[in-house]
CSV table of C-alpha atoms in Angstrom, one decimal:
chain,number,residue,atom,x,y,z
A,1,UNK,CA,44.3,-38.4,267.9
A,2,UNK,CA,43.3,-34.9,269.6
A,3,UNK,CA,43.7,-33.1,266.7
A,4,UNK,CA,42.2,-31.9,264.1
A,5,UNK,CA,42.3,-34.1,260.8
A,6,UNK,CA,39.4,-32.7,258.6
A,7,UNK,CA,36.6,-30.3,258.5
A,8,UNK,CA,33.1,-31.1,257.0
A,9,UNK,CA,30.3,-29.3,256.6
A,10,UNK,CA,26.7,-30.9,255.1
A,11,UNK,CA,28.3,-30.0,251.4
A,12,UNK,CA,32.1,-30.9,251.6
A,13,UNK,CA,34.7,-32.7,253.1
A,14,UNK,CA,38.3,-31.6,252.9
A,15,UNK,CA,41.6,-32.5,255.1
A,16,UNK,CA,43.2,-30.3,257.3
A,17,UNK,CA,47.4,-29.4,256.3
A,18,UNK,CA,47.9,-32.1,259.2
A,19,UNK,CA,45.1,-34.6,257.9
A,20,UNK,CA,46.9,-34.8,254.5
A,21,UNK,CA,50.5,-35.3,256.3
A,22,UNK,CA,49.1,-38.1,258.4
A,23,UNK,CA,47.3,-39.8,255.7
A,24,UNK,CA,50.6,-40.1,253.8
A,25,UNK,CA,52.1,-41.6,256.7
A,26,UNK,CA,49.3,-44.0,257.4
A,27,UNK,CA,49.0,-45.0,254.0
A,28,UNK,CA,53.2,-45.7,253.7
A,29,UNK,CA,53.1,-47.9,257.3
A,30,UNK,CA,50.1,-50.0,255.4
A,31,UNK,CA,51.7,-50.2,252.2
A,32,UNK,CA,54.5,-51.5,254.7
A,33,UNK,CA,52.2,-53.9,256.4
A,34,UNK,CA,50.9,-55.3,253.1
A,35,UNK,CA,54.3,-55.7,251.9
A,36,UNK,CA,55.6,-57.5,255.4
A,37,UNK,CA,52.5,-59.9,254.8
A,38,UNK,CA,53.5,-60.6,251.1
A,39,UNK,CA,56.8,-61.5,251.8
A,40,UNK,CA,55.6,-64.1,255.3
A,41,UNK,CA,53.1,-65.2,252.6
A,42,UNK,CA,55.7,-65.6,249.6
A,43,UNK,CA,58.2,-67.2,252.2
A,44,UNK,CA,55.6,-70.1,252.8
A,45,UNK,CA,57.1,-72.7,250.3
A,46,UNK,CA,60.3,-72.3,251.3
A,47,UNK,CA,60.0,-73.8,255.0
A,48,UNK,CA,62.1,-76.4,255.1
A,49,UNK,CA,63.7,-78.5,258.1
A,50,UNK,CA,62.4,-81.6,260.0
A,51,UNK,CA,59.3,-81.9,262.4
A,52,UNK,CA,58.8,-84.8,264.4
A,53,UNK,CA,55.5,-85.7,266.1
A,54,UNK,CA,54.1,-87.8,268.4
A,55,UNK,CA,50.4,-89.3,268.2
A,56,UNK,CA,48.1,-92.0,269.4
A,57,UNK,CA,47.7,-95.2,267.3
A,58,UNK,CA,44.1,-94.5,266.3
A,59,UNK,CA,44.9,-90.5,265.2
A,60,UNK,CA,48.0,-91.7,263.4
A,61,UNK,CA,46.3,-94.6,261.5
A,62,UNK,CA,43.3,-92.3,260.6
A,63,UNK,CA,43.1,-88.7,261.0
A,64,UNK,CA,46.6,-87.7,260.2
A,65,UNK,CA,47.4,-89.3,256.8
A,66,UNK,CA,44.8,-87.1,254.5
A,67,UNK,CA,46.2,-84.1,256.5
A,68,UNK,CA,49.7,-85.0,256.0
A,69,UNK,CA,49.4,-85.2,252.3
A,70,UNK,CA,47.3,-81.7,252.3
A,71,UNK,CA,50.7,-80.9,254.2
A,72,UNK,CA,52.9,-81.8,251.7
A,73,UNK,CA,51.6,-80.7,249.2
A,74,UNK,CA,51.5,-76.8,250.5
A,75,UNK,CA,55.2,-77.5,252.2
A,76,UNK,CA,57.1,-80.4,250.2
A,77,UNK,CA,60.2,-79.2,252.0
A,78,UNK,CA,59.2,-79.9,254.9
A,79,UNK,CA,60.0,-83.8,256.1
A,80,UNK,CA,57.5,-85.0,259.1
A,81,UNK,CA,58.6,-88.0,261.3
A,82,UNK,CA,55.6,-89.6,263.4
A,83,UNK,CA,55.9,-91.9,266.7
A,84,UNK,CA,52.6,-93.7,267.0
A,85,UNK,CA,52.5,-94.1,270.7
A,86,UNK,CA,49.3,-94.1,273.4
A,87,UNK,CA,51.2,-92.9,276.3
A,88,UNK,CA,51.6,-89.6,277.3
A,89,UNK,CA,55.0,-87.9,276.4
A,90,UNK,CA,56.9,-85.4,278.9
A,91,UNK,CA,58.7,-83.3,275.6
A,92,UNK,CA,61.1,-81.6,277.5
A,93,UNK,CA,63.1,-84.6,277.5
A,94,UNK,CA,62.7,-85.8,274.5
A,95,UNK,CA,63.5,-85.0,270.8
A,96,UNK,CA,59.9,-84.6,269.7
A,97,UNK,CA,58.6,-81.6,268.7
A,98,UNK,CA,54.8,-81.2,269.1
A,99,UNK,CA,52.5,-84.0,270.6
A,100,UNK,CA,49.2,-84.7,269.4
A,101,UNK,CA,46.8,-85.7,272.1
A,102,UNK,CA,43.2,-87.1,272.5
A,103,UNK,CA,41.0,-86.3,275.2
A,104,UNK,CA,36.9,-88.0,275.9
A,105,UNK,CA,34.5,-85.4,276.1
A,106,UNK,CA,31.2,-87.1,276.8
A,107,UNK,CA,29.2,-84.6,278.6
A,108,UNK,CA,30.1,-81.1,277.2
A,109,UNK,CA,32.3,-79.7,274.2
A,110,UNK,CA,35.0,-77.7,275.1
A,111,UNK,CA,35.6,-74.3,274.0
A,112,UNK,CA,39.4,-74.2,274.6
A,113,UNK,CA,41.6,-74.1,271.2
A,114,UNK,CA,41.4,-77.6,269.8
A,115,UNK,CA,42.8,-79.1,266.4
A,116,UNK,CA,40.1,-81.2,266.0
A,117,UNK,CA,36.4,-82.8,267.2
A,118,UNK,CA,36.1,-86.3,266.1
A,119,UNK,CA,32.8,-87.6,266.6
A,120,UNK,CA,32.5,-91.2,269.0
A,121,UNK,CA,30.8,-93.6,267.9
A,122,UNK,CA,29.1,-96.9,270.0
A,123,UNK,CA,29.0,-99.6,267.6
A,124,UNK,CA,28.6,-103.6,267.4
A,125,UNK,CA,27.9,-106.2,265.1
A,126,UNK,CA,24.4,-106.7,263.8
A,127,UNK,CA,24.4,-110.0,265.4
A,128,UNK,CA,24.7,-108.9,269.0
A,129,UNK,CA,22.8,-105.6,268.1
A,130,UNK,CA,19.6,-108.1,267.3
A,131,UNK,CA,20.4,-110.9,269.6
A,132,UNK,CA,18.7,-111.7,272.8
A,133,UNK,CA,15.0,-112.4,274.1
A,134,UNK,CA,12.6,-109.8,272.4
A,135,UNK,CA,11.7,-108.4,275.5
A,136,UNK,CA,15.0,-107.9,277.2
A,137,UNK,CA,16.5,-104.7,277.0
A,138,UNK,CA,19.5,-103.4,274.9
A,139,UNK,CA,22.4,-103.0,277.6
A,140,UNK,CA,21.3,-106.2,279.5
A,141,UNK,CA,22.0,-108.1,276.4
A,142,UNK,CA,25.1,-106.2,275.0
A,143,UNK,CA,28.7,-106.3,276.7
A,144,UNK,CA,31.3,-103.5,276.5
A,145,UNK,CA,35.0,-104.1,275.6
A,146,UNK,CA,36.5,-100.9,277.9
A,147,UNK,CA,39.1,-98.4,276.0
A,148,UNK,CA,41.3,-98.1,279.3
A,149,UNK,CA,44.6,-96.4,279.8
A,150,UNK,CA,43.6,-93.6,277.5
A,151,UNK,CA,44.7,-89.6,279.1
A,152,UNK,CA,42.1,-87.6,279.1
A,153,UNK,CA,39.6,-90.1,279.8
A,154,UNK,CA,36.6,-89.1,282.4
A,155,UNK,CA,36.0,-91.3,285.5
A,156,UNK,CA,32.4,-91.2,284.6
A,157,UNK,CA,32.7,-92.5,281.0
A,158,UNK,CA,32.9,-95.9,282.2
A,159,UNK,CA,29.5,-95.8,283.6
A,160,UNK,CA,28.0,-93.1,281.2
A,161,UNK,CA,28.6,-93.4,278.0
A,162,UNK,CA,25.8,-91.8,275.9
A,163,UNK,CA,23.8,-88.7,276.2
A,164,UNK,CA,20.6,-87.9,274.2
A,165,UNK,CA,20.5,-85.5,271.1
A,166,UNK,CA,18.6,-83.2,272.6
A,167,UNK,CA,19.0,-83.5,276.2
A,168,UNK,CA,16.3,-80.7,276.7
A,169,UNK,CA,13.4,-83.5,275.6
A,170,UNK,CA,14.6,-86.3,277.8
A,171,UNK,CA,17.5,-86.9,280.4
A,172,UNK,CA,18.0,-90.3,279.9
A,173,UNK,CA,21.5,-92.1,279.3
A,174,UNK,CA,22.4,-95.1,278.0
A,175,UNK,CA,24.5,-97.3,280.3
A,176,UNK,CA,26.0,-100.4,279.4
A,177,UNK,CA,27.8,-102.5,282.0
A,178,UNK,CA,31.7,-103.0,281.6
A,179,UNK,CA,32.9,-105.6,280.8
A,180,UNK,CA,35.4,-108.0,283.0
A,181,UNK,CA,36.8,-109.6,280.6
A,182,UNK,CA,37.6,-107.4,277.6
A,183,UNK,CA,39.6,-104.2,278.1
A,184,UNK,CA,42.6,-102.7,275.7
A,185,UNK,CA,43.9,-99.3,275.5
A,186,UNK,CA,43.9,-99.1,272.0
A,187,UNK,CA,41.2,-98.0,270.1
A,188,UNK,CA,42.4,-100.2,266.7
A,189,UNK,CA,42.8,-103.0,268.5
A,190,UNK,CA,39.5,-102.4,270.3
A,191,UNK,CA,37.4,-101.9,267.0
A,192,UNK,CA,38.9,-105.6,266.3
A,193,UNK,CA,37.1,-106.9,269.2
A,194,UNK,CA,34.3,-105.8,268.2
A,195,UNK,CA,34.5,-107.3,264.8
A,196,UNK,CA,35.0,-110.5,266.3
A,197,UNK,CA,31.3,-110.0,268.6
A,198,UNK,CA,32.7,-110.0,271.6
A,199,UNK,CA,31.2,-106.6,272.5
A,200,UNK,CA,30.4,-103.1,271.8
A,201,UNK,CA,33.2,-100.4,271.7
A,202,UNK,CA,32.9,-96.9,272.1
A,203,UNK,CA,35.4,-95.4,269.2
A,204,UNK,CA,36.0,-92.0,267.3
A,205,UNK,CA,34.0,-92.9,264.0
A,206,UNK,CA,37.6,-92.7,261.4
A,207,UNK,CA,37.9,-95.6,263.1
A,208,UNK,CA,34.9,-97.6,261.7
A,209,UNK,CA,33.9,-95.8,259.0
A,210,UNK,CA,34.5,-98.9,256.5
A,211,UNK,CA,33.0,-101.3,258.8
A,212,UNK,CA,29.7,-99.2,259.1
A,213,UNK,CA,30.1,-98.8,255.5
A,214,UNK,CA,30.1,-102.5,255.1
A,215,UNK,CA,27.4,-103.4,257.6
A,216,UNK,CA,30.2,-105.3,259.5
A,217,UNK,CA,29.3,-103.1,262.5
A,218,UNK,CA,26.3,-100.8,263.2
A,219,UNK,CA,25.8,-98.2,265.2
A,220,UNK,CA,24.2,-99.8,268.8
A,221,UNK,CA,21.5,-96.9,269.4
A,222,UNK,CA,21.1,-93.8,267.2
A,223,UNK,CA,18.7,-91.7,269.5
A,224,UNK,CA,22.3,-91.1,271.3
A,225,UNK,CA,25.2,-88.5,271.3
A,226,UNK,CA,28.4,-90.1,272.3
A,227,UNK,CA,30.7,-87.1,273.0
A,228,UNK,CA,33.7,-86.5,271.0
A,229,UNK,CA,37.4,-86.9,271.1
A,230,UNK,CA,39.0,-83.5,271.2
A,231,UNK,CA,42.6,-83.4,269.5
A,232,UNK,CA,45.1,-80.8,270.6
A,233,UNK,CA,48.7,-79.9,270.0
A,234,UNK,CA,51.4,-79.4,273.0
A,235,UNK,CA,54.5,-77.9,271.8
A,236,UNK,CA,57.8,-78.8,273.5
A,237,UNK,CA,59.6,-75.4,273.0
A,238,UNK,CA,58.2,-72.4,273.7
A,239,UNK,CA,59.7,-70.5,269.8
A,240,UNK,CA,59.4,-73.8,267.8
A,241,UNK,CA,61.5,-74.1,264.4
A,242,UNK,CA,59.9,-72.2,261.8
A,243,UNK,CA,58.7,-76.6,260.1
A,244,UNK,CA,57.8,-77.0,263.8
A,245,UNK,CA,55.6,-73.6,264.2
A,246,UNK,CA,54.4,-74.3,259.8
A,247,UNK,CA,52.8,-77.8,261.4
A,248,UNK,CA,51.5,-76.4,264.5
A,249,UNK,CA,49.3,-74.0,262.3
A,250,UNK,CA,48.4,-76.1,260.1
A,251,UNK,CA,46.6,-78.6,262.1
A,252,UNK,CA,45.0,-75.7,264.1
A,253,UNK,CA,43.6,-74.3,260.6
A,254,UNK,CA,41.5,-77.4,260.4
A,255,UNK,CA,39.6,-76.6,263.8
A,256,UNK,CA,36.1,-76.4,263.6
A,257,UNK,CA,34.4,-73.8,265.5
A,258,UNK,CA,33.5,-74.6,269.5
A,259,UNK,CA,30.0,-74.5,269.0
A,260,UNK,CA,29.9,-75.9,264.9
């Protein structure tokens, strides 16, 4: 502060006329600040209003629901409408809120904010996982149903879709070829395809953690990484409603951190 606040010595340690005076003054703007936070933090119940969202089929059916009752329950005033829709949304025209959007990341997790890093997961049925001549290799005997259509999506990923644990020990991928006949741009209605044999699909694991549970699928190699899905939040205003801004935190609360 260029002044003089207190003097010490190796014994004692007393405040200068001016140290006291600014000590009372800090001390009243924290007591201020601890009050100002009391009152944001007391307010937090009573947000009220509408928010309305929009988010891909497979986040909507799976990831959002246990949030949205951990939502409720700290804002019951709050009411959320959902559109469950796979294409992308331009919000300025529209009366939606917030988006909720779902990119790939298959070579490299992002550190930009995120609400989310759901795990991929390349599974099949045990029956096509086991099939084939003993000595013929995994992807020549395995087709692919493609997830097409999705944003976010890297060019590469249709060729490359897995990358080893630790990539430090070995560089290989695992490359399956795509399939010509079988292609949907839905991840729910891609895990069904699977379920039916007609190939292996690369899906965020919410997807089919009951059918993995249930042996009705299994993952194809577990040597592998599959990359994640990373969730993120676009608003469509830049000063949200106070629901609008309540829900935006929220779901960026439940980030993990970039490197976790």
């Amino acid at each position: 502060m260029g002044a003089t606040l207190a003097r010490r010595t190796t014994r004692s340690f007393t405040l200068t006329a001016l140290g006291e005076a600014v000590l009372k003054n800090a001390a009243a703007s924290l007591d201020a600040a601890d009050a100002a936070l009391a009152l944001a933090t007391g307010a937090q119940a009573s947000v009220s209003g509408i928010v309305r969202i929009t988010a891909p089929t497979e986040l909507a059916a799976n990831w959002l629901p246990p949030l949205l009752k951990r939502f409720e329950a700290a804002y019951p005033d709050v009411r959320v409408e959902m559109q469950a829709d796979d294409t992308l949304l331009h919000l300025g025209s529209s009366p939606i809120d917030m988006a909720v959007s779902a990119g790939y990341e298959i070579a490299a997790l992002s550190s930009r904010r995120l609400s989310a890093r759901l795990p991929l997961a390349l599974v099949a049925t045990p029956s096509m996982i086991a099939g084939g001549p003993a000595r013929e290799t995994l992807p020549a005997r395995i087709k692919r149903i493609g997830v097409v259509g999705c944003p976010g999506i890297r060019q590469d990923a249709a060729e490359i879709w897995a990358l080893p644990l630790k990539p430090k020990r070995s560089s290989r991928v695992l490359k399956l070829p795509a399939s010509q006949r079988f292609a949907v741009d839905n991840q729910l209605v891609a895990r069904e395809l699977a379920l039916a044999g007609l190939g292996a699909a690369l899906l965020i694991e919410h997807c089919v953690k009951d059918a993995l549970a249930e042996n009705r699928l299994q993952m194809v190699d577990t040597r592998y990484s599959y990359g994640h899905v990373t969730v993120r939040v676009r608003m469509r205003d830049r000063y949200p409603t106070a629901a609008a801004r309540t829900f935006q935190q929220f779901l960026e609360s439940t980030a993990e951190p970039p490197n976790s």
